[in-house]
CSV table of C-alpha atoms (C1' of nucleotides) in Angstrom, one decimal:
chain,number,residue,atom,x,y,z
A,1,MET,CA,0.2,0.0,0.2
A,2,GLU,CA,1.3,3.4,-1.0
A,3,ARG,CA,1.2,6.7,1.0
A,4,THR,CA,-2.0,8.1,0.9
A,5,SER,CA,-2.8,12.1,0.4
A,6,ALA,CA,-3.8,12.3,3.9
A,7,GLU,CA,-0.5,10.9,5.1
A,8,LYS,CA,1.3,13.1,3.0
A,9,ILE,CA,-0.6,16.1,4.0
A,10,LEU,CA,0.3,15.0,7.7
A,11,GLU,CA,3.7,14.6,6.8
A,12,ILE,CA,4.3,18.0,5.1
A,13,ALA,CA,2.2,19.9,7.8
A,14,GLN,CA,4.2,18.5,10.6
A,15,GLU,CA,7.6,19.5,9.4
A,16,LEU,CA,6.1,22.8,8.9
A,17,VAL,CA,4.8,23.2,12.2
A,18,GLN,CA,7.9,21.6,14.0
A,19,THR,CA,10.2,24.1,11.8
A,20,ARG,CA,8.0,27.5,11.7
A,21,GLY,CA,5.4,27.0,14.4
A,22,LEU,CA,1.3,26.5,14.4
A,23,ASN,CA,0.6,29.9,13.1
A,24,ALA,CA,3.2,30.5,10.5
A,25,MET,CA,1.8,27.2,8.7
A,26,SER,CA,-0.7,27.5,6.3
A,27,TYR,CA,-3.0,25.5,3.9
A,28,ALA,CA,-1.3,27.4,1.2
A,29,ASP,CA,2.1,26.2,2.3
A,30,ILE,CA,0.9,22.4,2.1
A,31,SER,CA,-0.8,23.1,-1.2
A,32,GLU,CA,2.3,24.3,-2.7
A,33,GLN,CA,4.7,21.6,-1.4
A,34,LEU,CA,2.4,18.8,-2.2
A,35,GLY,CA,1.0,19.9,-5.4
A,36,ILE,CA,-2.8,20.1,-4.8
A,37,THR,CA,-5.0,22.8,-4.1
A,38,LYS,CA,-6.2,24.2,-0.6
A,39,ALA,CA,-9.5,22.8,-1.2
A,40,GLY,CA,-7.9,19.5,-1.8
A,41,ILE,CA,-6.5,19.6,1.4
A,42,HIS,CA,-9.8,20.6,3.1
A,43,TYR,CA,-11.5,17.7,1.5
A,44,HIS,CA,-9.1,15.3,3.7
A,45,PHE,CA,-8.9,17.8,6.8
A,46,PRO,CA,-12.0,20.0,7.0
A,47,SER,CA,-10.6,22.4,9.6
A,48,LYS,CA,-7.1,23.2,10.6
A,49,ASP,CA,-7.9,22.2,14.3
A,50,ASN,CA,-8.9,18.9,12.8
A,51,LEU,CA,-5.7,18.6,10.8
A,52,ILE,CA,-3.3,19.3,13.9
A,53,LEU,CA,-5.1,16.9,16.0
A,54,GLU,CA,-4.5,14.2,13.6
A,55,MET,CA,-1.0,15.2,13.3
A,56,VAL,CA,-0.4,15.0,17.0
A,57,LYS,CA,-2.4,11.8,17.3
A,58,ARG,CA,0.0,10.1,14.6
A,59,TYR,CA,3.1,11.8,16.2
A,60,HIS,CA,2.3,10.3,19.7
A,61,GLN,CA,1.9,6.9,17.9
A,62,ASN,CA,5.1,7.2,16.3
A,63,PHE,CA,6.5,8.0,19.3
A,64,ARG,CA,5.3,4.7,21.1
A,65,TYR,CA,6.5,2.8,17.9
A,66,GLY,CA,9.5,4.4,18.0
A,67,THR,CA,10.4,3.7,21.7
A,68,ALA,CA,9.2,0.4,21.5
A,69,HIS,CA,11.7,-0.2,19.0
A,70,VAL,CA,14.7,1.6,21.0
A,71,ASN,CA,13.5,-0.8,23.9
A,72,THR,CA,13.9,-4.2,21.8
A,73,ILE,CA,17.2,-3.2,20.3
A,74,SER,CA,18.9,-1.5,23.4
A,75,LYS,CA,20.7,-3.6,25.8
A,76,THR,CA,21.0,-1.1,28.7
A,77,GLY,CA,19.1,1.7,29.9
A,78,LEU,CA,22.0,4.3,29.4
A,79,GLU,CA,21.6,3.1,25.5
A,80,ARG,CA,18.0,4.0,25.8
A,81,LEU,CA,18.7,7.3,26.9
A,82,GLU,CA,21.4,7.8,24.1
A,83,LYS,CA,18.9,6.8,21.4
A,84,HIS,CA,16.4,9.1,22.5
A,85,MET,CA,19.0,11.8,22.9
A,86,ALA,CA,20.1,11.1,19.4
A,87,TYR,CA,16.7,11.1,17.7
A,88,HIS,CA,16.1,14.7,19.2
A,89,ALA,CA,19.5,15.8,17.8
A,90,GLY,CA,18.2,15.1,14.5
A,91,LEU,CA,15.3,17.2,15.0
A,92,VAL,CA,17.8,20.1,16.0
A,93,GLN,CA,19.6,19.5,12.9
A,94,ILE,CA,16.8,20.1,10.4
A,95,ARG,CA,15.6,23.1,12.3
A,96,ALA,CA,12.8,21.5,13.9
A,97,LEU,CA,11.5,21.2,17.5
A,98,CYS,CA,9.8,18.6,19.1
A,99,LEU,CA,6.0,18.9,17.4
A,100,CYS,CA,4.6,18.9,21.1
A,101,ALA,CA,7.2,21.5,22.4
A,102,MET,CA,6.2,23.7,19.5
A,103,LEU,CA,2.6,23.4,20.1
A,104,ALA,CA,3.0,23.8,24.0
A,105,SER,CA,4.5,27.3,23.1
A,106,ASP,CA,1.7,28.0,20.6
A,107,SER,CA,-0.6,26.7,23.4
A,108,GLU,CA,-2.9,29.6,23.4
A,109,SER,CA,-4.0,28.7,19.7
A,110,LEU,CA,-5.2,25.2,20.4
A,111,SER,CA,-8.5,23.6,21.0
A,112,GLU,CA,-8.8,21.6,23.9
A,113,ASP,CA,-8.6,18.4,22.2
A,114,VAL,CA,-5.3,19.2,20.9
A,115,ARG,CA,-4.1,20.2,24.1
A,116,PHE,CA,-5.1,17.1,25.9
A,117,GLU,CA,-3.2,15.0,23.2
A,118,VAL,CA,-0.2,17.2,23.7
A,119,GLN,CA,-0.4,16.5,27.4
A,120,ALA,CA,-0.8,12.7,26.6
A,121,PHE,CA,2.3,12.8,24.5
A,122,PHE,CA,4.4,14.2,27.3
A,123,ASN,CA,3.0,11.8,29.7
A,124,THR,CA,4.0,9.0,27.4
A,125,SER,CA,7.4,10.5,27.0
A,126,ARG,CA,7.7,11.0,30.9
A,127,ALA,CA,6.6,7.3,31.2
A,128,TRP,CA,8.9,5.9,28.9
A,129,LEU,CA,12.0,8.1,30.2
A,130,SER,CA,10.9,6.9,33.7
A,131,ASP,CA,11.1,3.3,32.4
A,132,ALA,CA,14.4,3.6,30.9
A,133,LEU,CA,16.0,5.3,34.0
A,134,GLU,CA,14.5,2.5,36.4
A,135,PHE,CA,16.1,-0.1,33.6
A,136,GLY,CA,19.5,1.6,33.6
A,137,ARG,CA,19.4,1.7,37.5
A,138,ARG,CA,18.6,-2.2,37.5
A,139,ASP,CA,21.4,-2.9,35.0
A,140,GLY,CA,24.0,-0.8,36.3
A,141,THR,CA,24.5,1.7,33.6
A,142,LEU,CA,22.6,4.6,35.2
A,143,THR,CA,22.6,6.0,38.8
A,144,PHE,CA,20.5,8.8,40.2
A,145,ARG,CA,19.1,9.7,43.3
A,146,GLY,CA,14.9,9.7,44.3
A,147,SER,CA,12.2,8.5,42.2
A,148,PRO,CA,12.6,7.7,38.4
A,149,ASP,CA,9.3,9.1,37.6
A,150,LEU,CA,10.7,12.8,39.0
A,151,GLU,CA,14.0,12.4,37.6
A,152,ALA,CA,12.2,11.6,34.1
A,153,ALA,CA,10.2,15.0,34.3
A,154,GLN,CA,13.5,16.7,35.1
A,155,VAL,CA,15.3,15.0,31.8
A,156,LEU,CA,12.4,15.8,29.7
A,157,ALA,CA,12.4,19.4,30.9
A,158,LEU,CA,16.1,19.4,30.1
A,159,TYR,CA,15.4,17.9,26.8
A,160,GLU,CA,13.0,20.1,25.6
A,161,GLY,CA,14.9,23.4,26.8
A,162,ALA,CA,18.0,22.3,25.1
A,163,MET,CA,16.2,22.0,21.9
A,164,LEU,CA,14.6,25.3,22.2
A,165,LEU,CA,17.9,27.2,23.1
A,166,ALA,CA,19.6,25.2,20.2
A,167,ARG,CA,17.2,26.8,17.7
A,168,ALA,CA,17.9,30.0,18.8
A,169,TRP,CA,21.5,29.7,17.3
A,170,ASN,CA,20.6,26.8,15.0
A,171,ASP,CA,23.3,24.8,16.4
A,172,VAL,CA,23.1,21.3,17.4
A,173,GLU,CA,25.9,21.6,19.8
A,174,ARG,CA,24.0,24.0,21.9
A,175,TYR,CA,21.5,20.8,22.4
A,176,ASN,CA,24.3,18.2,22.7
A,177,GLU,CA,26.3,20.2,25.2
A,178,PRO,CA,23.8,20.2,28.2
A,179,VAL,CA,22.2,17.0,27.2
A,180,GLN,CA,25.3,14.8,26.9
A,181,ARG,CA,26.8,16.5,30.1
A,182,TYR,CA,23.6,15.2,32.1
A,183,LEU,CA,24.3,11.6,30.5
A,184,ALA,CA,27.8,12.0,31.8
A,185,THR,CA,26.2,12.6,35.4
A,186,VAL,CA,24.2,9.5,35.5
A,187,SER,CA,26.0,7.1,33.6
A,188,THR,CA,28.3,4.9,35.7
A,189,ILE,CA,30.7,4.3,32.8
B,1,MET,CA,7.8,61.5,34.0
B,2,GLU,CA,5.0,59.2,33.0
B,3,ARG,CA,4.9,56.2,31.1
B,4,THR,CA,5.1,56.9,27.4
B,5,SER,CA,2.8,55.6,24.9
B,6,ALA,CA,5.9,53.8,23.2
B,7,GLU,CA,6.6,52.1,26.6
B,8,LYS,CA,2.9,51.2,26.8
B,9,ILE,CA,2.7,49.6,23.5
B,10,LEU,CA,6.1,47.7,24.2
B,11,GLU,CA,4.6,46.1,27.6
B,12,ILE,CA,1.2,45.3,26.2
B,13,ALA,CA,2.9,43.7,23.1
B,14,GLN,CA,5.4,41.9,25.2
B,15,GLU,CA,2.6,40.2,27.5
B,16,LEU,CA,0.8,39.4,24.3
B,17,VAL,CA,3.6,37.6,22.7
B,18,GLN,CA,4.8,35.7,25.9
B,19,THR,CA,1.3,34.7,26.3
B,20,ARG,CA,0.1,34.0,22.7
B,21,GLY,CA,3.4,33.9,20.4
B,22,LEU,CA,4.7,36.2,18.1
B,23,ASN,CA,2.4,35.2,15.0
B,24,ALA,CA,-0.5,35.4,17.3
B,25,MET,CA,-0.1,38.8,18.3
B,26,SER,CA,-1.0,41.8,16.0
B,27,TYR,CA,-1.2,45.5,15.9
B,28,ALA,CA,-5.0,45.0,16.1
B,29,ASP,CA,-4.8,43.5,19.4
B,30,ILE,CA,-2.4,45.9,21.0
B,31,SER,CA,-4.5,49.0,19.6
B,32,GLU,CA,-7.7,47.2,21.2
B,33,GLN,CA,-5.9,46.8,24.5
B,34,LEU,CA,-4.0,50.3,24.5
B,35,GLY,CA,-7.2,52.5,22.8
B,36,ILE,CA,-5.1,54.0,20.1
B,37,THR,CA,-5.6,53.0,16.4
B,38,LYS,CA,-3.2,50.4,14.7
B,39,ALA,CA,-1.7,53.7,12.8
B,40,GLY,CA,-0.9,55.4,16.0
B,41,ILE,CA,1.4,52.4,17.0
B,42,HIS,CA,2.9,52.2,13.5
B,43,TYR,CA,3.8,55.9,14.3
B,44,HIS,CA,6.0,54.6,17.3
B,45,PHE,CA,6.9,51.3,15.6
B,46,PRO,CA,7.1,51.6,12.1
B,47,SER,CA,7.3,47.8,11.4
B,48,LYS,CA,6.7,44.7,13.5
B,49,ASP,CA,10.2,43.6,13.1
B,50,ASN,CA,11.0,46.9,14.6
B,51,LEU,CA,8.7,46.3,17.4
B,52,ILE,CA,9.9,43.2,18.4
B,53,LEU,CA,13.4,44.3,18.3
B,54,GLU,CA,12.7,47.2,20.6
B,55,MET,CA,10.8,44.7,22.8
B,56,VAL,CA,13.6,42.3,23.2
B,57,LYS,CA,16.1,44.8,23.9
B,58,ARG,CA,13.9,46.0,26.8
B,59,TYR,CA,13.5,42.6,27.9
B,60,HIS,CA,17.2,42.1,27.9
B,61,GLN,CA,17.7,45.2,29.7
B,62,ASN,CA,15.4,44.7,32.2
B,63,PHE,CA,16.7,41.3,32.9
B,64,ARG,CA,20.2,43.0,33.5
B,65,TYR,CA,18.4,45.3,36.1
B,66,GLY,CA,16.5,42.7,37.8
B,67,THR,CA,19.5,40.5,38.2
B,68,ALA,CA,21.9,43.1,39.5
B,69,HIS,CA,19.1,44.0,41.9
B,70,VAL,CA,19.1,40.2,43.1
B,71,ASN,CA,22.7,40.1,43.4
B,72,THR,CA,22.6,43.0,46.1
B,73,ILE,CA,19.7,41.6,47.9
B,74,SER,CA,20.7,37.9,48.0
B,75,LYS,CA,23.3,37.0,50.6
B,76,THR,CA,23.9,33.6,49.0
B,77,GLY,CA,24.4,31.7,45.6
B,78,LEU,CA,21.3,29.6,46.5
B,79,GLU,CA,19.2,32.6,47.4
B,80,ARG,CA,20.0,34.1,43.7
B,81,LEU,CA,18.9,31.0,42.2
B,82,GLU,CA,15.8,30.9,44.2
B,83,LYS,CA,14.9,34.4,43.4
B,84,HIS,CA,15.6,33.6,39.7
B,85,MET,CA,13.3,30.3,39.9
B,86,ALA,CA,10.5,32.5,41.8
B,87,TYR,CA,10.5,35.1,38.9
B,88,HIS,CA,9.8,32.6,36.2
B,89,ALA,CA,7.3,31.0,38.2
B,90,GLY,CA,5.6,34.2,38.1
B,91,LEU,CA,5.8,34.0,34.4
B,92,VAL,CA,4.1,30.6,34.2
B,93,GLN,CA,1.3,31.7,36.8
B,94,ILE,CA,0.1,34.4,34.1
B,95,ARG,CA,0.2,31.9,31.2
B,96,ALA,CA,3.5,33.4,30.0
B,97,LEU,CA,6.6,32.2,28.6
B,98,CYS,CA,10.2,33.5,29.0
B,99,LEU,CA,10.0,36.4,26.0
B,100,CYS,CA,13.0,34.9,24.4
B,101,ALA,CA,12.2,31.2,24.7
B,102,MET,CA,9.0,31.9,22.9
B,103,LEU,CA,10.7,33.9,20.1
B,104,ALA,CA,13.1,31.0,20.0
B,105,SER,CA,10.2,28.6,18.9
B,106,ASP,CA,8.9,31.3,16.5
B,107,SER,CA,13.0,31.5,15.2
B,108,GLU,CA,12.0,31.3,11.6
B,109,SER,CA,9.7,34.3,11.6
B,110,LEU,CA,12.3,36.4,13.1
B,111,SER,CA,14.6,38.9,11.4
B,112,GLU,CA,18.5,38.5,12.0
B,113,ASP,CA,18.6,41.6,14.4
B,114,VAL,CA,16.1,40.0,16.6
B,115,ARG,CA,17.9,36.5,16.4
B,116,PHE,CA,21.0,38.4,17.7
B,117,GLU,CA,19.5,39.9,20.4
B,118,VAL,CA,17.5,36.7,21.4
B,119,GLN,CA,21.0,35.0,21.5
B,120,ALA,CA,22.3,38.1,23.5
B,121,PHE,CA,19.8,37.6,26.2
B,122,PHE,CA,20.5,34.1,26.6
B,123,ASN,CA,24.2,34.6,26.8
B,124,THR,CA,23.4,37.2,29.4
B,125,SER,CA,21.2,34.9,31.4
B,126,ARG,CA,23.8,32.1,31.2
B,127,ALA,CA,26.6,34.4,32.5
B,128,TRP,CA,24.5,35.4,35.0
B,129,LEU,CA,23.6,31.8,36.2
B,130,SER,CA,27.1,30.8,35.8
B,131,ASP,CA,28.2,33.6,38.4
B,132,ALA,CA,25.3,32.9,40.8
B,133,LEU,CA,26.5,29.3,40.7
B,134,GLU,CA,30.4,30.0,41.4
B,135,PHE,CA,29.2,32.6,44.0
B,136,GLY,CA,27.5,29.8,45.8
B,137,ARG,CA,30.1,27.3,45.4
B,138,ARG,CA,32.4,29.8,47.1
B,139,ASP,CA,29.9,30.6,50.0
B,140,GLY,CA,29.2,26.9,50.5
B,141,THR,CA,25.4,26.9,49.5
B,142,LEU,CA,25.8,25.2,46.2
B,143,THR,CA,27.7,22.2,45.3
B,144,PHE,CA,28.1,20.7,41.6
B,145,ARG,CA,31.0,18.9,39.5
B,146,GLY,CA,32.7,20.9,36.7
B,147,SER,CA,32.7,24.4,35.5
B,148,PRO,CA,29.8,26.8,36.4
B,149,ASP,CA,29.4,27.9,32.7
B,150,LEU,CA,28.7,24.3,31.6
B,151,GLU,CA,26.4,23.8,34.6
B,152,ALA,CA,24.6,27.3,33.9
B,153,ALA,CA,23.7,26.0,30.3
B,154,GLN,CA,22.3,23.0,31.9
B,155,VAL,CA,20.2,24.9,34.2
B,156,LEU,CA,19.1,27.5,31.9
B,157,ALA,CA,18.0,24.5,29.5
B,158,LEU,CA,16.0,23.0,32.3
B,159,TYR,CA,14.3,26.3,33.3
B,160,GLU,CA,12.9,27.2,29.7
B,161,GLY,CA,12.1,23.6,29.4
B,162,ALA,CA,10.1,23.3,32.5
B,163,MET,CA,8.3,26.6,31.6
B,164,LEU,CA,7.3,25.1,28.3
B,165,LEU,CA,6.0,22.0,29.9
B,166,ALA,CA,4.0,23.9,32.5
B,167,ARG,CA,2.4,26.0,29.8
B,168,ALA,CA,0.8,22.5,28.3
B,169,TRP,CA,-1.0,22.1,31.4
B,170,ASN,CA,-1.1,25.7,32.5
B,171,ASP,CA,0.0,24.4,36.0
B,172,VAL,CA,2.8,26.1,37.7
B,173,GLU,CA,3.6,23.0,39.6
B,174,ARG,CA,4.8,21.4,36.3
B,175,TYR,CA,7.5,24.1,36.3
B,176,ASN,CA,8.1,24.1,40.2
B,177,GLU,CA,8.5,20.5,40.5
B,178,PRO,CA,11.6,19.6,38.4
B,179,VAL,CA,13.2,23.3,39.1
B,180,GLN,CA,12.8,22.7,42.9
B,181,ARG,CA,14.1,19.2,42.4
B,182,TYR,CA,17.2,20.5,40.8
B,183,LEU,CA,17.8,23.0,43.6
B,184,ALA,CA,17.5,20.6,46.1
B,185,THR,CA,20.4,18.6,44.1
B,186,VAL,CA,22.9,21.5,44.2
B,187,SER,CA,21.8,22.9,47.7
B,188,THR,CA,24.0,22.1,50.6
B,189,ILE,CA,21.4,23.1,53.1
C,1,DT,C1',-0.5,85.0,17.3
C,2,DT,C1',1.5,82.0,14.9
C,3,DG,C1',4.1,78.2,13.3
C,4,DA,C1',6.1,74.1,14.3
C,5,DC,C1',6.2,69.9,16.0
C,6,DA,C1',4.6,65.4,18.2
C,7,DA,C1',1.2,62.4,18.5
C,8,DC,C1',-2.0,60.8,16.6
C,9,DT,C1',-7.2,59.2,13.7
C,10,DG,C1',-9.8,57.5,9.4
C,11,DA,C1',-9.8,55.5,5.3
C,12,DC,C1',-7.5,53.0,2.7
C,13,DC,C1',-4.2,49.3,0.4
C,14,DT,C1',-2.8,44.5,-1.1
C,15,DA,C1',-1.8,40.0,0.5
C,16,DC,C1',-2.9,36.0,2.6
C,17,DT,C1',-6.0,33.5,6.2
C,18,DG,C1',-9.4,29.4,7.1
C,19,DG,C1',-12.8,27.8,4.9
C,20,DT,C1',-17.1,26.7,1.1
C,21,DA,C1',-20.0,25.3,-2.9
C,22,DA,C1',-20.4,23.6,-7.2
C,23,DG,C1',-18.4,21.2,-10.5
C,24,DT,C1',-14.7,17.9,-12.7
C,25,DT,C1',-12.3,13.4,-13.3
C,26,DA,C1',-11.0,8.8,-12.9
C,27,DT,C1',-11.9,4.5,-10.8
C,28,DT,C1',-14.9,1.4,-9.2
C,29,DG,C1',-18.7,-2.3,-8.2
C,30,DT,C1',-22.9,-4.1,-10.6
D,1,DA,C1',-23.1,0.4,-20.1
D,2,DC,C1',-23.9,3.0,-15.9
D,3,DA,C1',-24.2,4.8,-11.4
D,4,DA,C1',-21.9,5.9,-7.4
D,5,DT,C1',-18.0,7.4,-5.1
D,6,DA,C1',-13.4,9.3,-4.0
D,7,DA,C1',-10.4,12.4,-4.7
D,8,DC,C1',-9.9,16.3,-6.1
D,9,DT,C1',-10.1,21.6,-9.3
D,10,DT,C1',-12.0,26.6,-9.9
D,11,DA,C1',-13.9,30.2,-8.2
D,12,DC,C1',-15.2,32.4,-4.5
D,13,DC,C1',-16.0,34.3,0.4
D,14,DA,C1',-15.5,37.4,4.5
D,15,DG,C1',-12.0,38.4,7.9
D,16,DT,C1',-7.5,39.9,9.3
D,17,DA,C1',-2.5,40.8,8.5
D,18,DG,C1',1.0,44.5,8.2
D,19,DG,C1',1.6,48.7,6.5
D,20,DT,C1',0.7,53.9,4.1
D,21,DC,C1',-0.9,58.4,3.8
D,22,DA,C1',-3.2,62.5,4.1
D,23,DG,C1',-5.2,65.0,7.6
D,24,DT,C1',-6.3,66.7,12.4
D,25,DT,C1',-5.6,67.9,17.2
D,26,DG,C1',-3.2,69.6,21.2
D,27,DT,C1',1.1,71.7,23.1
D,28,DC,C1',4.7,75.1,23.4
D,29,DA,C1',8.3,78.0,22.1
D,30,DA,C1',9.2,82.7,19.5
DNA sequence: TTGACAACTGACCTACTGGTAAGTTATTGT
DNA sequence: ACAATAACTTACCAGTAGGTCAGTTGTCAA
């Protein structure tokens, strides 16, 4: 099965939101990149709100798939954190922000449905990070004080903030520096 | 000397940008809140780009004044960090983000001048945090490994990220939780 | 008293926003 | 062969964006 138009629209729209922000992305932009008219996009996604909601759901789902995959191929907790970090470094490199970080800053322009889905994504992220931290503590690759869940909340904030700062310079190193320094702190190796 | 119109415009515009984002703030919004026409605002700030530049310069200057004041009234490095944290908690409470964090996410819509000024603000923030950390290490209230400058970069990322996440829930506790946990980590008390 | 200037207003401009309605085209299953 | 449907296009809409320009008003120095 080929990629459907709806999927292509979501893909293009997502990259536009991640690089420019919600209110700097328009149906006209998607139309131009995809080569179908604005009305054609409205056929698949009646309203912008609808489009964004589907987009966040897809992003959330892809995160679940991605992290599940990371879990199967990583042997240690440290390795999981490193893969997570590397993925986000890739986003910074294409001038993008985590979709939900971008939407959190554009939070005031969001419908309640979308805001809930953004929160759900962050909950999933935090839970996965918490698992990875606990996993690493058990296998001896990670060390930290207190509950994995609270540590995860801190790591999530660090990651999202580092991505934001890296954007100001358009320089991945501004992301890598603090994040790798954190990993060095918790790593036992 | 009373507050001039130009100052009032900057004040209102700044709050709008901090709460809604750059592209969700318009001259019409400022006009409505201030009670003068759009053209009246264009008299003081010919273009939006010009307005934003002046706004960031003012924000940066106010940060300098604010932190200088914190330096004079705080006896310890820990106290300085706590005051910094409390200020940003106040922003979250009014549904605002750090102005430069917001502009970093709207980075693609910015002129080069503004981007430089945003970078300059983050440099000042980092330098001040670095100073506070070093100060705290000397007076014995703070403890951390490695250079204060690198620690400062990490703290800055943590703060900005925590603010962003708190916005997703519109809940200050989402900011306080990771930030206070960090303070507990570095505090010797 | 007058003239100059700062600080506006009102009316207007073009470009673009999300969104709609009616019609077209190609591919189906019957 | 035909009707139904999915996937569009063309043409349009009202509202808003940032921005301009010719005037108006109030103040204040000469």
